[in-house]
Amino acid sequence: MFRIAPSILAANFLRLEKDLQTVNRSGDILHLDVMDGSLVPNISFGFSVIDQLAPAVSVPMDAHLMVVEPQRWFDKIASDGVSMCSFHYEAAGSHSAEYLARIKSLGMKAGLVINPDVPVDRLFPYIGQADYFLLMSVFAGFGGQKFIPESLERAASLKREIKRLGADALIEMDGGINMTTVSSVRDAGVDIAVAGSAVFGAADPEAAVRALRGA
Ligand code: DX5
Ligand code: ZN
């Protein structure tokens, strides 16, 4: 099933509860973009926000850690009730397998993320270890960027390798997904599409989520 994960990076923080209810009613997963200003050139929000919003969320939470030393935060994220936790290969390098195992040992699904300039085959050794792979379809750091079309072939190639190995890892894609790009994302084999501005920038965010899922 093709699932939509609204990203609250694009939500209105003056009425965050209302935007969370939109996700509870229409979304499949809530995507949380945590940025540290080091791994990526932006700072978003951290645990003071996640701690407070967690009790108001009724869909699974998906933390996308755009931070250096992501392993410092796995325990805290698990204690907030997050069910999917991903970190960047660019931050973890040779520790990636260890970090995936640590996330799983905390009872969360473990995801490995790459930016568009990292060859997709760098993920192949982790098939069988990661529960999901997050392919950035923009450079991580900001919402509202334009979808990079080469991301589609990267997803298809990763999907082929997952199938060839008989594994069951999911593929998530993040960045620039809207009504124009979403059907090609789904057709490329993506299981979970993250959408920020296409949801919270819409006049009717709930309808936007449903339209993206059914496109
Ligand atoms: C970017 C974030 C994305 C972002 C997507 O670094 O990882 O999750 O919120 O926003 P849109 O859908 O606006 O590209
Ligand atoms: Zn994200």
PDB file of C-alpha atoms and ligand atoms in Angstrom:
ATOM      1  CA  MET A   1       0.000   0.000   0.000  1.00  0.00           C
ATOM      2  CA  PHE A   2       1.266   3.449  -0.963  1.00  0.00           C
ATOM      3  CA  ARG A   3       1.434   5.657   2.120  1.00  0.00           C
ATOM      4  CA  ILE A   4       1.726   9.415   2.638  1.00  0.00           C
ATOM      5  CA  ALA A   5       3.806  10.889   5.443  1.00  0.00           C
ATOM      6  CA  PRO A   6       3.036  14.585   5.926  1.00  0.00           C
ATOM      7  CA  SER A   7       6.058  16.541   7.182  1.00  0.00           C
ATOM      8  CA  ILE A   8       5.279  19.104   9.857  1.00  0.00           C
ATOM      9  CA  LEU A   9       8.292  21.120   8.782  1.00  0.00           C
ATOM     10  CA  ALA A  10       5.755  22.861   6.565  1.00  0.00           C
ATOM     11  CA  ALA A  11       3.058  23.101   9.259  1.00  0.00           C
ATOM     12  CA  ASN A  12       1.969  26.327  10.910  1.00  0.00           C
ATOM     13  CA  PHE A  13       3.536  26.182  14.372  1.00  0.00           C
ATOM     14  CA  LEU A  14       1.076  28.755  15.661  1.00  0.00           C
ATOM     15  CA  ARG A  15      -1.615  26.129  15.213  1.00  0.00           C
ATOM     16  CA  LEU A  16       0.387  22.955  15.396  1.00  0.00           C
ATOM     17  CA  GLU A  17      -2.329  20.964  17.140  1.00  0.00           C
ATOM     18  CA  LYS A  18      -4.745  21.661  14.307  1.00  0.00           C
ATOM     19  CA  ASP A  19      -2.171  20.585  11.749  1.00  0.00           C
ATOM     20  CA  LEU A  20      -1.448  17.416  13.757  1.00  0.00           C
ATOM     21  CA  GLN A  21      -5.150  16.589  13.740  1.00  0.00           C
ATOM     22  CA  THR A  22      -5.065  16.913   9.969  1.00  0.00           C
ATOM     23  CA  VAL A  23      -2.318  14.297   9.908  1.00  0.00           C
ATOM     24  CA  ASN A  24      -4.181  12.067  12.398  1.00  0.00           C
ATOM     25  CA  ARG A  25      -7.287  12.140  10.233  1.00  0.00           C
ATOM     26  CA  SER A  26      -5.795  11.780   6.791  1.00  0.00           C
ATOM     27  CA  GLY A  27      -2.105  10.853   6.945  1.00  0.00           C
ATOM     28  CA  ASP A  28      -0.559   7.424   7.328  1.00  0.00           C
ATOM     29  CA  ILE A  29       2.614   8.482   9.146  1.00  0.00           C
ATOM     30  CA  LEU A  30       3.823  11.756  10.724  1.00  0.00           C
ATOM     31  CA  HIS A  31       7.262  12.759   9.397  1.00  0.00           C
ATOM     32  CA  LEU A  32       9.496  14.682  11.829  1.00  0.00           C
ATOM     33  CA  ASP A  33      12.458  16.530  10.300  1.00  0.00           C
ATOM     34  CA  VAL A  34      15.150  17.082  12.917  1.00  0.00           C
ATOM     35  CA  MET A  35      18.016  19.297  11.657  1.00  0.00           C
ATOM     36  CA  ASP A  36      21.119  20.407  13.527  1.00  0.00           C
ATOM     37  CA  GLY A  37      22.620  23.125  11.315  1.00  0.00           C
ATOM     38  CA  SER A  38      25.760  20.984  10.885  1.00  0.00           C
ATOM     39  CA  LEU A  39      24.884  18.021   8.703  1.00  0.00           C
ATOM     40  CA  VAL A  40      22.456  20.253   6.841  1.00  0.00           C
ATOM     41  CA  PRO A  41      22.446  24.056   6.479  1.00  0.00           C
ATOM     42  CA  ASN A  42      19.338  24.628   8.561  1.00  0.00           C
ATOM     43  CA  ILE A  43      17.991  24.107  12.081  1.00  0.00           C
ATOM     44  CA  SER A  44      14.408  22.916  12.525  1.00  0.00           C
ATOM     45  CA  PHE A  45      13.101  21.655  15.868  1.00  0.00           C
ATOM     46  CA  GLY A  46      14.169  19.233  18.532  1.00  0.00           C
ATOM     47  CA  PHE A  47      12.884  17.379  21.533  1.00  0.00           C
ATOM     48  CA  SER A  48      11.166  20.294  23.226  1.00  0.00           C
ATOM     49  CA  VAL A  49       8.736  20.189  20.317  1.00  0.00           C
ATOM     50  CA  ILE A  50       8.601  16.404  19.810  1.00  0.00           C
ATOM     51  CA  ASP A  51       7.997  15.760  23.542  1.00  0.00           C
ATOM     52  CA  GLN A  52       4.965  18.014  23.478  1.00  0.00           C
ATOM     53  CA  LEU A  53       3.434  16.928  20.211  1.00  0.00           C
ATOM     54  CA  ALA A  54       3.858  13.162  20.705  1.00  0.00           C
ATOM     55  CA  PRO A  55       0.791  12.681  22.950  1.00  0.00           C
ATOM     56  CA  ALA A  56      -1.396  14.408  20.338  1.00  0.00           C
ATOM     57  CA  VAL A  57      -0.348  12.092  17.499  1.00  0.00           C
ATOM     58  CA  SER A  58      -2.320   8.938  16.711  1.00  0.00           C
ATOM     59  CA  VAL A  59      -0.455   7.788  13.588  1.00  0.00           C
ATOM     60  CA  PRO A  60       3.060   6.269  13.676  1.00  0.00           C
ATOM     61  CA  MET A  61       5.825   8.854  13.990  1.00  0.00           C
ATOM     62  CA  ASP A  62       8.824   8.800  11.652  1.00  0.00           C
ATOM     63  CA  ALA A  63      11.918  10.737  12.782  1.00  0.00           C
ATOM     64  CA  HIS A  64      14.285  11.814   9.987  1.00  0.00           C
ATOM     65  CA  LEU A  65      17.509  12.759  11.743  1.00  0.00           C
ATOM     66  CA  MET A  66      19.532  15.261   9.718  1.00  0.00           C
ATOM     67  CA  VAL A  67      22.191  15.526  12.386  1.00  0.00           C
ATOM     68  CA  VAL A  68      25.800  14.592  12.998  1.00  0.00           C
ATOM     69  CA  GLU A  69      26.266  11.851  15.607  1.00  0.00           C
ATOM     70  CA  PRO A  70      22.670  10.616  15.278  1.00  0.00           C
ATOM     71  CA  GLN A  71      23.360   7.764  17.711  1.00  0.00           C
ATOM     72  CA  ARG A  72      23.261  10.238  20.589  1.00  0.00           C
ATOM     73  CA  TRP A  73      19.518  10.599  20.175  1.00  0.00           C
ATOM     74  CA  PHE A  74      18.163   7.091  19.488  1.00  0.00           C
ATOM     75  CA  ASP A  75      17.180   6.370  23.103  1.00  0.00           C
ATOM     76  CA  LYS A  76      15.422   9.699  23.482  1.00  0.00           C
ATOM     77  CA  ILE A  77      13.535   9.224  20.236  1.00  0.00           C
ATOM     78  CA  ALA A  78      12.396   5.755  21.258  1.00  0.00           C
ATOM     79  CA  SER A  79      11.191   7.084  24.605  1.00  0.00           C
ATOM     80  CA  ASP A  80       9.007   9.612  22.776  1.00  0.00           C
ATOM     81  CA  GLY A  81       7.133   6.736  21.146  1.00  0.00           C
ATOM     82  CA  VAL A  82       8.574   7.198  17.663  1.00  0.00           C
ATOM     83  CA  SER A  83       8.184   4.023  15.614  1.00  0.00           C
ATOM     84  CA  MET A  84      10.459   4.759  12.632  1.00  0.00           C
ATOM     85  CA  CYS A  85      13.881   6.360  13.007  1.00  0.00           C
ATOM     86  CA  SER A  86      16.279   7.142  10.175  1.00  0.00           C
ATOM     87  CA  PHE A  87      19.727   8.726   9.998  1.00  0.00           C
ATOM     88  CA  HIS A  88      21.973   9.811   7.140  1.00  0.00           C
ATOM     89  CA  TYR A  89      24.641   7.526   5.736  1.00  0.00           C
ATOM     90  CA  GLU A  90      26.700  10.704   5.239  1.00  0.00           C
ATOM     91  CA  ALA A  91      26.705  11.133   9.033  1.00  0.00           C
ATOM     92  CA  ALA A  92      27.175   7.504  10.030  1.00  0.00           C
ATOM     93  CA  GLY A  93      29.481   6.020   7.367  1.00  0.00           C
ATOM     94  CA  SER A  94      31.011   2.768   8.559  1.00  0.00           C
ATOM     95  CA  HIS A  95      28.862   2.870  11.707  1.00  0.00           C
ATOM     96  CA  SER A  96      25.661   2.511   9.707  1.00  0.00           C
ATOM     97  CA  ALA A  97      25.117  -1.204  10.412  1.00  0.00           C
ATOM     98  CA  GLU A  98      25.748  -0.683  14.124  1.00  0.00           C
ATOM     99  CA  TYR A  99      23.293   2.218  14.287  1.00  0.00           C
ATOM    100  CA  LEU A 100      20.598   0.307  12.393  1.00  0.00           C
ATOM    101  CA  ALA A 101      20.939  -2.555  14.880  1.00  0.00           C
ATOM    102  CA  ARG A 102      20.764  -0.130  17.810  1.00  0.00           C
ATOM    103  CA  ILE A 103      17.557   1.466  16.514  1.00  0.00           C
ATOM    104  CA  LYS A 104      15.982  -1.969  16.052  1.00  0.00           C
ATOM    105  CA  SER A 105      17.027  -3.050  19.543  1.00  0.00           C
ATOM    106  CA  LEU A 106      15.038  -0.079  20.871  1.00  0.00           C
ATOM    107  CA  GLY A 107      11.909  -1.438  19.168  1.00  0.00           C
ATOM    108  CA  MET A 108      11.837   1.035  16.271  1.00  0.00           C
ATOM    109  CA  LYS A 109      11.995   0.447  12.519  1.00  0.00           C
ATOM    110  CA  ALA A 110      15.439   1.472  11.322  1.00  0.00           C
ATOM    111  CA  GLY A 111      15.997   3.586   8.225  1.00  0.00           C
ATOM    112  CA  LEU A 112      19.080   4.696   6.312  1.00  0.00           C
ATOM    113  CA  VAL A 113      18.967   7.968   4.339  1.00  0.00           C
ATOM    114  CA  ILE A 114      21.051   9.343   1.481  1.00  0.00           C
ATOM    115  CA  ASN A 115      21.123  12.694  -0.251  1.00  0.00           C
ATOM    116  CA  PRO A 116      20.778  12.839  -4.055  1.00  0.00           C
ATOM    117  CA  ASP A 117      24.556  12.973  -4.620  1.00  0.00           C
ATOM    118  CA  VAL A 118      25.318   9.691  -2.845  1.00  0.00           C
ATOM    119  CA  PRO A 119      25.337   6.727  -5.267  1.00  0.00           C
ATOM    120  CA  VAL A 120      22.320   4.558  -4.528  1.00  0.00           C
ATOM    121  CA  ASP A 121      24.413   1.379  -4.530  1.00  0.00           C
ATOM    122  CA  ARG A 122      26.019   2.543  -1.275  1.00  0.00           C
ATOM    123  CA  LEU A 123      22.761   1.371   0.310  1.00  0.00           C
ATOM    124  CA  PHE A 124      22.910  -2.139  -1.149  1.00  0.00           C
ATOM    125  CA  PRO A 125      25.111  -3.625   1.622  1.00  0.00           C
ATOM    126  CA  TYR A 126      22.427  -2.628   4.151  1.00  0.00           C
ATOM    127  CA  ILE A 127      19.590  -4.491   2.456  1.00  0.00           C
ATOM    128  CA  GLY A 128      18.597  -7.076   5.043  1.00  0.00           C
ATOM    129  CA  GLN A 129      19.628  -4.768   7.898  1.00  0.00           C
ATOM    130  CA  ALA A 130      17.552  -1.640   7.294  1.00  0.00           C
ATOM    131  CA  ASP A 131      13.777  -1.842   7.613  1.00  0.00           C
ATOM    132  CA  TYR A 132      13.519   1.041   5.164  1.00  0.00           C
ATOM    133  CA  PHE A 133      15.605   3.325   3.005  1.00  0.00           C
ATOM    134  CA  LEU A 134      14.881   7.026   2.681  1.00  0.00           C
ATOM    135  CA  LEU A 135      15.954   8.475  -0.645  1.00  0.00           C
ATOM    136  CA  MET A 136      16.126  12.260  -0.628  1.00  0.00           C
ATOM    137  CA  SER A 137      14.652  13.687  -3.813  1.00  0.00           C
ATOM    138  CA  VAL A 138      16.002  17.149  -2.872  1.00  0.00           C
ATOM    139  CA  PHE A 139      19.078  18.017  -0.819  1.00  0.00           C
ATOM    140  CA  ALA A 140      18.120  17.698   2.830  1.00  0.00           C
ATOM    141  CA  GLY A 141      17.713  20.953   4.725  1.00  0.00           C
ATOM    142  CA  PHE A 142      14.698  22.815   3.442  1.00  0.00           C
ATOM    143  CA  GLY A 143      11.100  22.207   2.471  1.00  0.00           C
ATOM    144  CA  GLY A 144       9.637  23.594  -0.719  1.00  0.00           C
ATOM    145  CA  GLN A 145      12.448  22.567  -3.103  1.00  0.00           C
ATOM    146  CA  LYS A 146      12.022  21.184  -6.601  1.00  0.00           C
ATOM    147  CA  PHE A 147      11.915  17.407  -7.088  1.00  0.00           C
ATOM    148  CA  ILE A 148      15.080  15.966  -8.680  1.00  0.00           C
ATOM    149  CA  PRO A 149      13.824  13.650 -11.475  1.00  0.00           C
ATOM    150  CA  GLU A 150      16.849  11.308 -11.304  1.00  0.00           C
ATOM    151  CA  SER A 151      15.468  10.201  -7.926  1.00  0.00           C
ATOM    152  CA  LEU A 152      12.979   7.993  -9.769  1.00  0.00           C
ATOM    153  CA  GLU A 153      15.633   5.794 -11.352  1.00  0.00           C
ATOM    154  CA  ARG A 154      17.429   5.605  -8.008  1.00  0.00           C
ATOM    155  CA  ALA A 155      14.270   4.277  -6.364  1.00  0.00           C
ATOM    156  CA  ALA A 156      13.669   1.789  -9.164  1.00  0.00           C
ATOM    157  CA  SER A 157      17.241   0.548  -8.949  1.00  0.00           C
ATOM    158  CA  LEU A 158      17.044   0.114  -5.171  1.00  0.00           C
ATOM    159  CA  LYS A 159      13.703  -1.656  -5.517  1.00  0.00           C
ATOM    160  CA  ARG A 160      15.176  -4.079  -8.065  1.00  0.00           C
ATOM    161  CA  GLU A 161      18.044  -4.910  -5.729  1.00  0.00           C
ATOM    162  CA  ILE A 162      15.713  -5.409  -2.753  1.00  0.00           C
ATOM    163  CA  LYS A 163      13.607  -7.783  -4.845  1.00  0.00           C
ATOM    164  CA  ARG A 164      16.648  -9.577  -6.265  1.00  0.00           C
ATOM    165  CA  LEU A 165      17.811 -10.310  -2.740  1.00  0.00           C
ATOM    166  CA  GLY A 166      14.337 -11.381  -1.642  1.00  0.00           C
ATOM    167  CA  ALA A 167      14.322  -8.754   1.106  1.00  0.00           C
ATOM    168  CA  ASP A 168      11.324  -6.749   2.263  1.00  0.00           C
ATOM    169  CA  ALA A 169      12.754  -3.288   3.016  1.00  0.00           C
ATOM    170  CA  LEU A 170      10.507  -0.351   2.241  1.00  0.00           C
ATOM    171  CA  ILE A 171      11.506   2.724   0.244  1.00  0.00           C
ATOM    172  CA  GLU A 172      10.560   6.205   1.437  1.00  0.00           C
ATOM    173  CA  MET A 173      11.121   9.305  -0.688  1.00  0.00           C
ATOM    174  CA  ASP A 174      11.346  12.862   0.595  1.00  0.00           C
ATOM    175  CA  GLY A 175      11.400  16.253  -1.092  1.00  0.00           C
ATOM    176  CA  GLY A 176       9.408  18.017  -3.760  1.00  0.00           C
ATOM    177  CA  ILE A 177       6.606  15.467  -3.848  1.00  0.00           C
ATOM    178  CA  ASN A 178       3.347  17.029  -4.988  1.00  0.00           C
ATOM    179  CA  MET A 179       0.432  16.271  -7.312  1.00  0.00           C
ATOM    180  CA  THR A 180       2.718  16.637 -10.346  1.00  0.00           C
ATOM    181  CA  THR A 181       5.421  14.233  -9.147  1.00  0.00           C
ATOM    182  CA  VAL A 182       3.645  11.783  -6.836  1.00  0.00           C
ATOM    183  CA  SER A 183       2.384   9.264  -9.377  1.00  0.00           C
ATOM    184  CA  SER A 184       5.841   8.765 -10.885  1.00  0.00           C
ATOM    185  CA  VAL A 185       7.226   8.370  -7.351  1.00  0.00           C
ATOM    186  CA  ARG A 186       4.698   5.625  -6.623  1.00  0.00           C
ATOM    187  CA  ASP A 187       5.312   3.979 -10.003  1.00  0.00           C
ATOM    188  CA  ALA A 188       9.061   3.905  -9.308  1.00  0.00           C
ATOM    189  CA  GLY A 189       8.373   1.559  -6.393  1.00  0.00           C
ATOM    190  CA  VAL A 190       8.315   4.008  -3.500  1.00  0.00           C
ATOM    191  CA  ASP A 191       6.223   2.775  -0.555  1.00  0.00           C
ATOM    192  CA  ILE A 192       6.094   5.951   1.553  1.00  0.00           C
ATOM    193  CA  ALA A 193       6.030   9.486   0.141  1.00  0.00           C
ATOM    194  CA  VAL A 194       6.857  12.405   2.436  1.00  0.00           C
ATOM    195  CA  ALA A 195       5.047  15.628   1.626  1.00  0.00           C
ATOM    196  CA  GLY A 196       5.419  18.967   3.370  1.00  0.00           C
ATOM    197  CA  SER A 197       4.448  21.973   1.320  1.00  0.00           C
ATOM    198  CA  ALA A 198       2.086  19.988  -0.920  1.00  0.00           C
ATOM    199  CA  VAL A 199       0.014  19.227   2.187  1.00  0.00           C
ATOM    200  CA  PHE A 200       0.297  22.242   4.476  1.00  0.00           C
ATOM    201  CA  GLY A 201       0.483  24.737   1.638  1.00  0.00           C
ATOM    202  CA  ALA A 202      -2.832  23.460   0.260  1.00  0.00           C
ATOM    203  CA  ALA A 203      -6.131  25.192   0.926  1.00  0.00           C
ATOM    204  CA  ASP A 204      -7.499  21.880   2.242  1.00  0.00           C
ATOM    205  CA  PRO A 205      -4.604  19.839   3.701  1.00  0.00           C
ATOM    206  CA  GLU A 206      -6.701  16.728   4.399  1.00  0.00           C
ATOM    207  CA  ALA A 207      -7.960  16.630   0.842  1.00  0.00           C
ATOM    208  CA  ALA A 208      -4.391  17.142  -0.340  1.00  0.00           C
ATOM    209  CA  VAL A 209      -3.191  14.065   1.562  1.00  0.00           C
ATOM    210  CA  ARG A 210      -6.003  11.950   0.129  1.00  0.00           C
ATOM    211  CA  ALA A 211      -5.340  13.250  -3.373  1.00  0.00           C
ATOM    212  CA  LEU A 212      -1.645  12.432  -3.082  1.00  0.00           C
ATOM    213  CA  ARG A 213      -2.408   8.907  -1.891  1.00  0.00           C
ATOM    214  CA  GLY A 214      -4.925   8.268  -4.636  1.00  0.00           C
ATOM    215  CA  ALA A 215      -3.122  10.023  -7.495  1.00  0.00           C
TER     216      ALA A 215
HETATM  217  C1  DX5 B   1      13.841  18.358   3.764  1.00  0.00           C
HETATM  218  C2  DX5 B   1      12.958  17.489   4.611  1.00  0.00           C
HETATM  219  C3  DX5 B   1      11.640  17.198   4.025  1.00  0.00           C
HETATM  220  C4  DX5 B   1      10.753  18.376   3.765  1.00  0.00           C
HETATM  221  C5  DX5 B   1       9.920  18.059   2.563  1.00  0.00           C
HETATM  222  O1  DX5 B   1      15.136  18.328   4.275  1.00  0.00           O
HETATM  223  O2  DX5 B   1      13.594  16.258   4.868  1.00  0.00           O
HETATM  224  O3  DX5 B   1      10.953  16.228   4.786  1.00  0.00           O
HETATM  225  O4  DX5 B   1       9.909  18.682   4.839  1.00  0.00           O
HETATM  226  O5  DX5 B   1       9.237  19.202   2.211  1.00  0.00           O
HETATM  227  P1  DX5 B   1       8.565  19.381   0.769  1.00  0.00           P
HETATM  228  O6  DX5 B   1       7.546  18.312   0.639  1.00  0.00           O
HETATM  229  O7  DX5 B   1       8.017  20.751   0.858  1.00  0.00           O
HETATM  230  O8  DX5 B   1       9.665  19.240  -0.250  1.00  0.00           O
HETATM  231 ZN    ZN B   2      12.430  14.581   5.862  1.00  0.00          ZN
END
